[in-house]
Coordinates of C-alpha atoms and ligand atoms in Angstrom, one line a residue:
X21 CA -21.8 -7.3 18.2
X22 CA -19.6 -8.1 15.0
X23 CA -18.5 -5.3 13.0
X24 CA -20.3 -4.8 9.7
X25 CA -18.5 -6.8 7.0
X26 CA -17.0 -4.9 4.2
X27 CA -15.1 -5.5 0.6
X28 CA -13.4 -3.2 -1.8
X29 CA -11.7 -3.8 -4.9
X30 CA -10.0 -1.8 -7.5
X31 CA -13.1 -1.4 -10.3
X32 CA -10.9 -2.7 -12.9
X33 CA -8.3 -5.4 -13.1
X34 CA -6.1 -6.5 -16.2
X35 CA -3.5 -9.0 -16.5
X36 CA -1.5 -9.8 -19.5
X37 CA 1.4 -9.9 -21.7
X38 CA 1.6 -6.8 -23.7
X39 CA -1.6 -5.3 -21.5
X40 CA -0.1 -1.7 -22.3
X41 CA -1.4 -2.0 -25.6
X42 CA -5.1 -1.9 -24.8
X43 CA -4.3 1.0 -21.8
X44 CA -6.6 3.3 -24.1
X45 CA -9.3 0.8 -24.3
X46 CA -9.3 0.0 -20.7
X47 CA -9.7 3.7 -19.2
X48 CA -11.1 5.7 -22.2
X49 CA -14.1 6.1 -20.3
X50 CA -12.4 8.4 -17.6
X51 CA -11.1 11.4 -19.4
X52 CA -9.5 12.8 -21.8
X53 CA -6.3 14.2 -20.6
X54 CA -3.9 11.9 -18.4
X55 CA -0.9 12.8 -16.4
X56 CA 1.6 9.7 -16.3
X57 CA 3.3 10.1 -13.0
X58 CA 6.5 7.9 -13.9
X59 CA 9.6 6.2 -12.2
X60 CA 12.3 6.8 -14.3
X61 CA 12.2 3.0 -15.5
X62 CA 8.9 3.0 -15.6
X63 CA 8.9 5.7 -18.1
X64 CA 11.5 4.0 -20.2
X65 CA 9.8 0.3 -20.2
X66 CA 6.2 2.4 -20.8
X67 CA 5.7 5.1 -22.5
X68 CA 6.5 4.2 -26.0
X69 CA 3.4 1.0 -25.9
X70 CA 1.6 3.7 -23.8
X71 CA 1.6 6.3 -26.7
X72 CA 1.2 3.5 -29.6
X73 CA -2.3 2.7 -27.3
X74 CA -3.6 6.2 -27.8
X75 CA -2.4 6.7 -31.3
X76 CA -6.2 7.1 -32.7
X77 CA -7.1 9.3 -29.9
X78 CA -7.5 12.6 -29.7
X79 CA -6.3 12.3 -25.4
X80 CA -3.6 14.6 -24.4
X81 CA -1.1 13.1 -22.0
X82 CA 1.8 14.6 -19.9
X83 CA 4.6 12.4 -18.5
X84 CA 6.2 13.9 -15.2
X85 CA 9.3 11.5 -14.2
X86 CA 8.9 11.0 -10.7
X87 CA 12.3 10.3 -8.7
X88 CA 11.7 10.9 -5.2
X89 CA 9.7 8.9 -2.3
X90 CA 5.7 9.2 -1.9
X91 CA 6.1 12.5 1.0
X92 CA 3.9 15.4 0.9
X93 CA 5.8 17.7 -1.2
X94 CA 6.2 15.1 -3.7
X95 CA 2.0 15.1 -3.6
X96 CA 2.0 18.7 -3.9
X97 CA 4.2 18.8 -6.7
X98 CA 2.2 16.7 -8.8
X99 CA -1.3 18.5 -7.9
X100 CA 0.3 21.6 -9.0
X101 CA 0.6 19.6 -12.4
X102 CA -3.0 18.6 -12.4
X103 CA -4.6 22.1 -11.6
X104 CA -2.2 23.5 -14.2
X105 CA -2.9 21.1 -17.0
X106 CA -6.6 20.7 -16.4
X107 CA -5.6 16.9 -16.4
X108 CA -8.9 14.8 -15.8
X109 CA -6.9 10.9 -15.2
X110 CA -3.9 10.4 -13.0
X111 CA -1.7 7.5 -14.0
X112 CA 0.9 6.1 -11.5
X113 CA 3.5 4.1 -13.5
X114 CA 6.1 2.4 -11.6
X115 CA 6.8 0.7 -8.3
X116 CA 5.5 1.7 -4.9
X117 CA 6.2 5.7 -4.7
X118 CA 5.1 6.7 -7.9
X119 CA 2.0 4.7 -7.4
X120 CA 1.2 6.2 -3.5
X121 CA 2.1 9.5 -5.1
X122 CA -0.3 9.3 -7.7
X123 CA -3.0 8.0 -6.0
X124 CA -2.7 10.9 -3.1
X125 CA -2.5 13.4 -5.8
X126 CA -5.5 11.8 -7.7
X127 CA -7.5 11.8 -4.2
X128 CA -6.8 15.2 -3.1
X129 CA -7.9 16.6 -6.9
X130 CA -10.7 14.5 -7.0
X131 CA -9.2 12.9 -10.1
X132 CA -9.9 8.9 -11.1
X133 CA -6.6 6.9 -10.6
X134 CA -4.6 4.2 -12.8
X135 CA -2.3 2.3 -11.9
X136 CA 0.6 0.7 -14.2
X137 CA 3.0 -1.6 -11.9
X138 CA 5.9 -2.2 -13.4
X139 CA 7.3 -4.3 -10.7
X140 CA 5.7 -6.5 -8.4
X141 CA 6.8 -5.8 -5.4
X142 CA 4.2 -4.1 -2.7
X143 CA 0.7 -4.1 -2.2
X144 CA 1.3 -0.7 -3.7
X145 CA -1.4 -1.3 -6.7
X146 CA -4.9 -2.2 -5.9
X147 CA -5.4 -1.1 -2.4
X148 CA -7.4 2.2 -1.5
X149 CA -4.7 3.6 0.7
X150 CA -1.1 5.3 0.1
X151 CA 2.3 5.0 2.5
X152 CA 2.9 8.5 3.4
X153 CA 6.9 8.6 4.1
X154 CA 8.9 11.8 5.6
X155 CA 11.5 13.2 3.9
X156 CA 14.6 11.3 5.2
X157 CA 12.5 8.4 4.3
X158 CA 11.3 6.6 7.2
X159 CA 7.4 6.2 7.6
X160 CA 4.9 8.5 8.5
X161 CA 1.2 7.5 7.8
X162 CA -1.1 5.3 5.9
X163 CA -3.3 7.9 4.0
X164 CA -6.3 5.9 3.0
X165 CA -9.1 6.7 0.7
X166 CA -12.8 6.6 -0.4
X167 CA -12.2 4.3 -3.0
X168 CA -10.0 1.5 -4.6
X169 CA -8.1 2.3 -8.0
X170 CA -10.6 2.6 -11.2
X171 CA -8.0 0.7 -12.9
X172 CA -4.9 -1.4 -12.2
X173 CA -3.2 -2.6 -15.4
X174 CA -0.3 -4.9 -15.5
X175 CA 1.6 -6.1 -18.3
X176 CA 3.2 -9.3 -17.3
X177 CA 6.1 -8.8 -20.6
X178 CA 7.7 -5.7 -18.1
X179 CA 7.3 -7.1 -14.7
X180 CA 9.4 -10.1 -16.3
X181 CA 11.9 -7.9 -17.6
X182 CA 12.3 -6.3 -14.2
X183 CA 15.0 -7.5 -11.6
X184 CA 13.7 -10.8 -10.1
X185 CA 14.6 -9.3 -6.3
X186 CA 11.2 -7.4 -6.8
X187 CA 9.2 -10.4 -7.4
X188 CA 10.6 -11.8 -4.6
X189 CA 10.1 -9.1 -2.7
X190 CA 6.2 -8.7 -3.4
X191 CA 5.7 -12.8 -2.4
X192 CA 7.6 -11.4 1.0
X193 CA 5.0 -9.0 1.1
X194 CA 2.6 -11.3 0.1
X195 CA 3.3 -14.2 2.4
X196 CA 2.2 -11.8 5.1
X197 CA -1.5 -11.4 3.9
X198 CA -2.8 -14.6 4.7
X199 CA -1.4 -15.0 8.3
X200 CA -2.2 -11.2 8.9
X201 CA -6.0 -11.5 7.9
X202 CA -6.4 -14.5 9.8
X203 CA -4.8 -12.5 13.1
X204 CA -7.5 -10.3 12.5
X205 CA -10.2 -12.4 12.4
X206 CA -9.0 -13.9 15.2
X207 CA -9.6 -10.6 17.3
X208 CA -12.6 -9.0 15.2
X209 CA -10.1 -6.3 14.3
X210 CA -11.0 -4.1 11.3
X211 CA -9.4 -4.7 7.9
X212 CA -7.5 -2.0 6.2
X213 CA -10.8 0.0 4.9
X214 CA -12.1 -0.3 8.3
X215 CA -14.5 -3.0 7.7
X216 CA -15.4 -6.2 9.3
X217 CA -13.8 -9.0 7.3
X218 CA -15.4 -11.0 4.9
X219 CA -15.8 -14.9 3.6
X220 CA -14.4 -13.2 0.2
X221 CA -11.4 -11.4 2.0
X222 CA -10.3 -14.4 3.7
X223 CA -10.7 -16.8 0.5
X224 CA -8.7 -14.1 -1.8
X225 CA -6.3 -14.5 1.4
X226 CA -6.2 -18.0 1.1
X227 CA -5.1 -18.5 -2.0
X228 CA -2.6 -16.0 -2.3
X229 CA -0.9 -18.1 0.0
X230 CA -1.2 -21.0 -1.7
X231 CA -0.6 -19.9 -4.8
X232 CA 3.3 -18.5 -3.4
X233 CA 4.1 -22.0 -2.1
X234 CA 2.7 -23.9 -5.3
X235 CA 4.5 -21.2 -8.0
X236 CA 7.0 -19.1 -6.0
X237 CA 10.0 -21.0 -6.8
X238 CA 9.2 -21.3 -10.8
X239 CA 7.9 -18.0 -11.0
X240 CA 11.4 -16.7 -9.9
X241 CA 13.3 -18.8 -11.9
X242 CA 10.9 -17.5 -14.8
X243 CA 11.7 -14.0 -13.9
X244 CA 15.3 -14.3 -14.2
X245 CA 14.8 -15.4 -17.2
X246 CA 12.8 -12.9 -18.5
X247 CA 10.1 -15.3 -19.7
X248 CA 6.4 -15.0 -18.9
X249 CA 5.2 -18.6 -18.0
X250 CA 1.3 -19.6 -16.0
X251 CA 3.5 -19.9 -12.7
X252 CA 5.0 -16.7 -13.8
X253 CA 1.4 -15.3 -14.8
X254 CA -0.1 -16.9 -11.2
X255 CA 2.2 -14.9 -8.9
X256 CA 2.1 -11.4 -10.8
X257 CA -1.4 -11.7 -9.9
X258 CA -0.9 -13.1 -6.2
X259 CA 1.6 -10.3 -5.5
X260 CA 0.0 -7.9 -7.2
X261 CA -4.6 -8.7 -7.0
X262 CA -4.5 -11.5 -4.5
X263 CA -2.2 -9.9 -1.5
X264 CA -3.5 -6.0 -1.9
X265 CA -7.5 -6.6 -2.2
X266 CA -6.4 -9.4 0.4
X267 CA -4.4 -6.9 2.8
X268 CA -7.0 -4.2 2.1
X269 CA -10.0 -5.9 3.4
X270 CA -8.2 -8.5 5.4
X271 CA -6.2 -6.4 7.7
X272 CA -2.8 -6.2 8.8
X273 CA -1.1 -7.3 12.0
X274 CA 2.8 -8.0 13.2
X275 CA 4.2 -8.7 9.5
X276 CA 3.6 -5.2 8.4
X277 CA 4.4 -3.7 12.1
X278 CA 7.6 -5.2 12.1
X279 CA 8.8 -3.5 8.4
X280 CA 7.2 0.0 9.9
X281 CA 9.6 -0.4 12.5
X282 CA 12.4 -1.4 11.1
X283 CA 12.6 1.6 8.8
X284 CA 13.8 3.4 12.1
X285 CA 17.2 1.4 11.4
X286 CA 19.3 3.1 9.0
X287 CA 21.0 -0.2 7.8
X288 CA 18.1 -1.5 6.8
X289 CA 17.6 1.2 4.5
X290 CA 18.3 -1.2 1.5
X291 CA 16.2 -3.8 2.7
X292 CA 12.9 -4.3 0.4
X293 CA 9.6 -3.9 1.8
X294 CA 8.7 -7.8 1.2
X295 CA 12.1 -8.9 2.9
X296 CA 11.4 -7.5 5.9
X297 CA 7.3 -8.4 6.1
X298 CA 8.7 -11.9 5.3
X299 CA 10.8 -11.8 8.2
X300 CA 7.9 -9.8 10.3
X301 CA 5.4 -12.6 9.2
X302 CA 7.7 -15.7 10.9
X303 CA 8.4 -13.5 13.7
X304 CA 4.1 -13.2 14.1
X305 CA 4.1 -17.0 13.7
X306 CA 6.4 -17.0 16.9
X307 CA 4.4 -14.5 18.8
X308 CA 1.4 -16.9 18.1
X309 CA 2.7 -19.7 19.0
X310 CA 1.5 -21.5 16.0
X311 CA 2.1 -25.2 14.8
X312 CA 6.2 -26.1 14.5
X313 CA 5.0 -27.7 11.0
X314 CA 3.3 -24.3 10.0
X315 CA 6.6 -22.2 10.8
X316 CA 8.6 -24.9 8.8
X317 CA 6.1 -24.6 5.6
X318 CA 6.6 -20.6 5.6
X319 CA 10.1 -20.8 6.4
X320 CA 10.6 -23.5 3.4
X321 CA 9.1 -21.0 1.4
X322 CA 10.7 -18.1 2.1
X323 CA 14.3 -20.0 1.7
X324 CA 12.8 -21.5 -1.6
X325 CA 12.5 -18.4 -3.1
X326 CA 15.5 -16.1 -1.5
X327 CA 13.2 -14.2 1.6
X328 CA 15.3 -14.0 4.6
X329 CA 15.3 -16.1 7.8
X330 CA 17.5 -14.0 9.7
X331 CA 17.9 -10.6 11.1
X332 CA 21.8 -10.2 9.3
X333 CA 19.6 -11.1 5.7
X334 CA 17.7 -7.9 6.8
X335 CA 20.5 -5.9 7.3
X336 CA 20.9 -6.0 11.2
X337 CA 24.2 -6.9 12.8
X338 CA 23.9 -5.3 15.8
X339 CA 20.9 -6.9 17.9
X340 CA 20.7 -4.4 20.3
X341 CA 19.6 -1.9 17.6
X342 CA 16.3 -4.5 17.6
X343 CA 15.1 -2.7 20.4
X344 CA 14.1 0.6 18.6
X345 CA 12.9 -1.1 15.6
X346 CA 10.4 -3.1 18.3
X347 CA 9.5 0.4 20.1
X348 CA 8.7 1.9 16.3
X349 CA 6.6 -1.1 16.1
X350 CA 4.7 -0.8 19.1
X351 CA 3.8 2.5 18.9
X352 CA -0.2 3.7 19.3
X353 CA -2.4 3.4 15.8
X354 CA 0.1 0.1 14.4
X355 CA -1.5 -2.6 13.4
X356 CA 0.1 -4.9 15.9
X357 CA -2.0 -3.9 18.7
X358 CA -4.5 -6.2 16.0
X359 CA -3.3 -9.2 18.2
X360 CA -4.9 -11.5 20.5
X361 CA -3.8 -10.1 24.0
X362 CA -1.6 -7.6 22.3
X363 CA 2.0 -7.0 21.8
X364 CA 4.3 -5.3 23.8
X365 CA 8.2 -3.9 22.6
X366 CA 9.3 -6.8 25.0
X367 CA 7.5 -9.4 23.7
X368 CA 8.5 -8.2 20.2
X369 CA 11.8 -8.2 20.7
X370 CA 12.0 -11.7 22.2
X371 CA 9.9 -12.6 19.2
X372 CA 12.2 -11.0 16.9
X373 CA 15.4 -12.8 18.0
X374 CA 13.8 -16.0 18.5
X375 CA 12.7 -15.8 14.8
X376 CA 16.3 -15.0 14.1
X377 CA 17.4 -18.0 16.0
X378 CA 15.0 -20.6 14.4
X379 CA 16.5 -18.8 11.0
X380 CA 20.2 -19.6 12.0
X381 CA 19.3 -23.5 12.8
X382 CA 17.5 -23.7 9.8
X383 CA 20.1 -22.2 7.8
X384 CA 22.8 -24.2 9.4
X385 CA 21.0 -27.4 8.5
Ligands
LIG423 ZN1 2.9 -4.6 2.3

C-alpha cells in the first residue's frame, strides 16, 4: 500500500525589497519579546531596519551574535538565553547555522520560530528540520520537527548585497531538489517529514528547477551587481521557498548524500553546501543512468552559473580520498539508500569519478 501523502510549509512566507520593514507587522501576533539569534553580518545588514519595524511597539528584543556552527552547545547556549529572558519569539537571522540554531532552540523551548535569511544559500529557511553538526564541524544529524517555521521573511535588498557565491550556492543546493524528489517517488520513499509525497511537492519541485535554468544566469549577474531584478526576485524565492518546502516534502536522495559525505574530507572544508549537492546531483544522474541530453542540460547549468563539474572544483585532488567520502555517504539512516536498487560505497565511488570525468571533457570542450 502507498504511504499516506503529506505537505508542510512554513505558515508564513514574505518576499520583498525592504521586507525588514514590515518584520513587526508580519509576526506581532506571536509575542511580545523576541530573541534575534544573529550571524555577525546578519546583525550588521539587520538590526537597524529590524528596530525602525518595532519602533511603535512596546516588544522587547535581545540580539545574541551567533558565531559558531549549529552543534548542541551552541543550542544550549541560546535556550539558556530564552529561559532567562522569558523570551516568547525566537528569530534566526543569517545563513544556515544561525537559522538551525534557532530553530532547535525555539523547538526544544516550545517557542514559535522566525526566520530572516540573509543569504540564500541552503534549504536552511523554510524546512521543519535543523543540521545538527559536531564540534570539529563535520555532520552529525538531521534534527527534525513538529512543525515548519511560523514565519520566513526575506528581504531581497540584503540577499543582493550579499556575496554572489551564496546565491550560487543555494541554486547548487537547489538543483538537487527536483532530481531528488523524483528518486523518491520513484521508490515510494518518504519525504523529509516522513510523508508520502504529494502532486503539490513534486510541482513546487518542478519548477524550482525550471525556474534555475530560465533565471540562474541573470540572477547572478544581478547579484554581483547588487541590483534586485524579477530574475533576481524568481531565484531568491526558488532557492529559498521553492527548493526547501520542495526538499522537505519531496525527499532527498544521492545529491544531499554525497555533501554529508564529503564533509569527512578536510579540504573540502571550504566548499559551500550547494557546490557540493551540485556535484552530488550529476553524480545521482550517473548512478541513474538517466538521458545523455538530461545530464548535458544540468551540467549547462551548473557551468552557466559557476557550480562545479569536477571533483578539483570541490576541493579534491587526491581521488583516492573519494573513497571515505563514498563510505560517509553510504552509511545506515542516509538518504541514498532512497534509490532504486540502492547504492553501495562502490558504486558511489565509480559514480563519483565518472561524474568527474564527464566534468573534465566538458570542461575541456
Ligand atoms: Zn541542501
Amino acid at each position: 500500500m502507498a504511504r499516506t501523502k503529506l505537505f508542510r510549509a512554513p505558515l508564513k512566507y514574505v518576499q520583498g525589497k525592504d521586507a525588514l520593514l514590515s518584520f513587526y507587522e508580519e509576526t506581532k501576533d506571536l509575542g511580545t519579546s523576541y530573541l534575534f539569534i544573529c550571524s555577525n553580518s546578519g546583525y550588521k545588514s539587520c538590526q537597524e531596519n529590524l528596530k525602525k519595524s518595532f519602533e511603535n511597539s512596546a516588544c522587547t528584543l535581545r540580539f545574541e551574535i551567533f558565531g559558531g556552527i549549529s552543534s548542541n552547545g551552541e543550542i544550549n547556549k541560546m535556550r539558556e538565553i530564552v529561559q532567562a529572558d522569558n523570551i516568547e519569539v525566537v528569530v534566526g537571522i543569517g545563513g544556515g547555522s544561525a537559522i538551525d540554531t534557532a530553530k532547535a532552540t525555539a523547538f526544544y523551548e516550545k517557542r514559535p520560530v522566525v526566520i530572516i535569511p540573509t543569504v540564500c544559500a541552503t534549504d536552511a529557511p523554510c524546512t521543519g528540520l535543523s543540521v545538527i553538526y559536531n564540534d570539529d564541524g563535520s555532520f552529525d544529524t538531521y534534527l527534525f520537527y513538529p512543525r515548519n517555521p511560523e514565519a520566513v521573511i526575506v528581504d531581497t535588498r540584503i540577499i543582493a548585497n550579499a556575496p554572489a557565491k551564496f546565491l550560487v550556492a543555494g541554486m547548487g543546493d537547489a538543483l538537487g531538489t527536483y532530481f531528488e524528489a523524483r528518486a523518491c517517488v520513484r521508490t515510494d520513499a518518504p519525504s523529509l517529514e516522513n510523508g508520502g509525497i504529494t502532486l503539490s511537492a513534486m510541482a513546487l519541485c518542478e519548477l524550482c528547477y525550471k525556474t534555475l535554468l530560465k533565471c540562474g544566469s541573470q540572477a547572478k549577474q544581478a547579484c554581483e551587481n547588487h541590483l534586485v531584478t524579477p530574475a533576481f526576485e524568481a531565484i531568491v524565492e526558488a532557492n529559498t521557498y521553492l527548493s526547501g518546502v520542495g526538499a522537505d516534502n519531496g525527499g532527498l536522495a544521492v545529491a544531499h548524500s554525497v555533501y554529508n559525505g564529503f564533509t569527512a574530507l578536510s579540504e573540502c572544508e571550504k566548499t559551500m553546501h550547494g557546490s557540493l549537492v551540485a556535484f552530488g546531483t550529476i553524480t545521482q544522474l550517473v548512478i541513474e543512468n538517466a538521458p545523455k541530453e538530461e545530464i548535458k542540460e544540468v551540467m549547462d547549468f551548473c557551468h552557466s552559473v559557476g557550480l562545479p563539474l569536477t571533483l578539483e572544483e570541490v576541493g579534491v585532488t587526491d581521488v583516492s580520498r573519494v573513497r571515505i567520502a563514498a563510505e560517509k555517504a553510504c552509511i545506515p539512516g542516509e538518504t541514498i539508500h532512497n534509490m532504486v536498487g540502492d547504492v553501495t560505497p562502490e558504486q558511489l565511488y565509480d559514480a563519483l569519478l565518472a561524474a568527474d570525468l564527464l566534468g573534465r571533457q566538458y570542461l575541456a570542450l
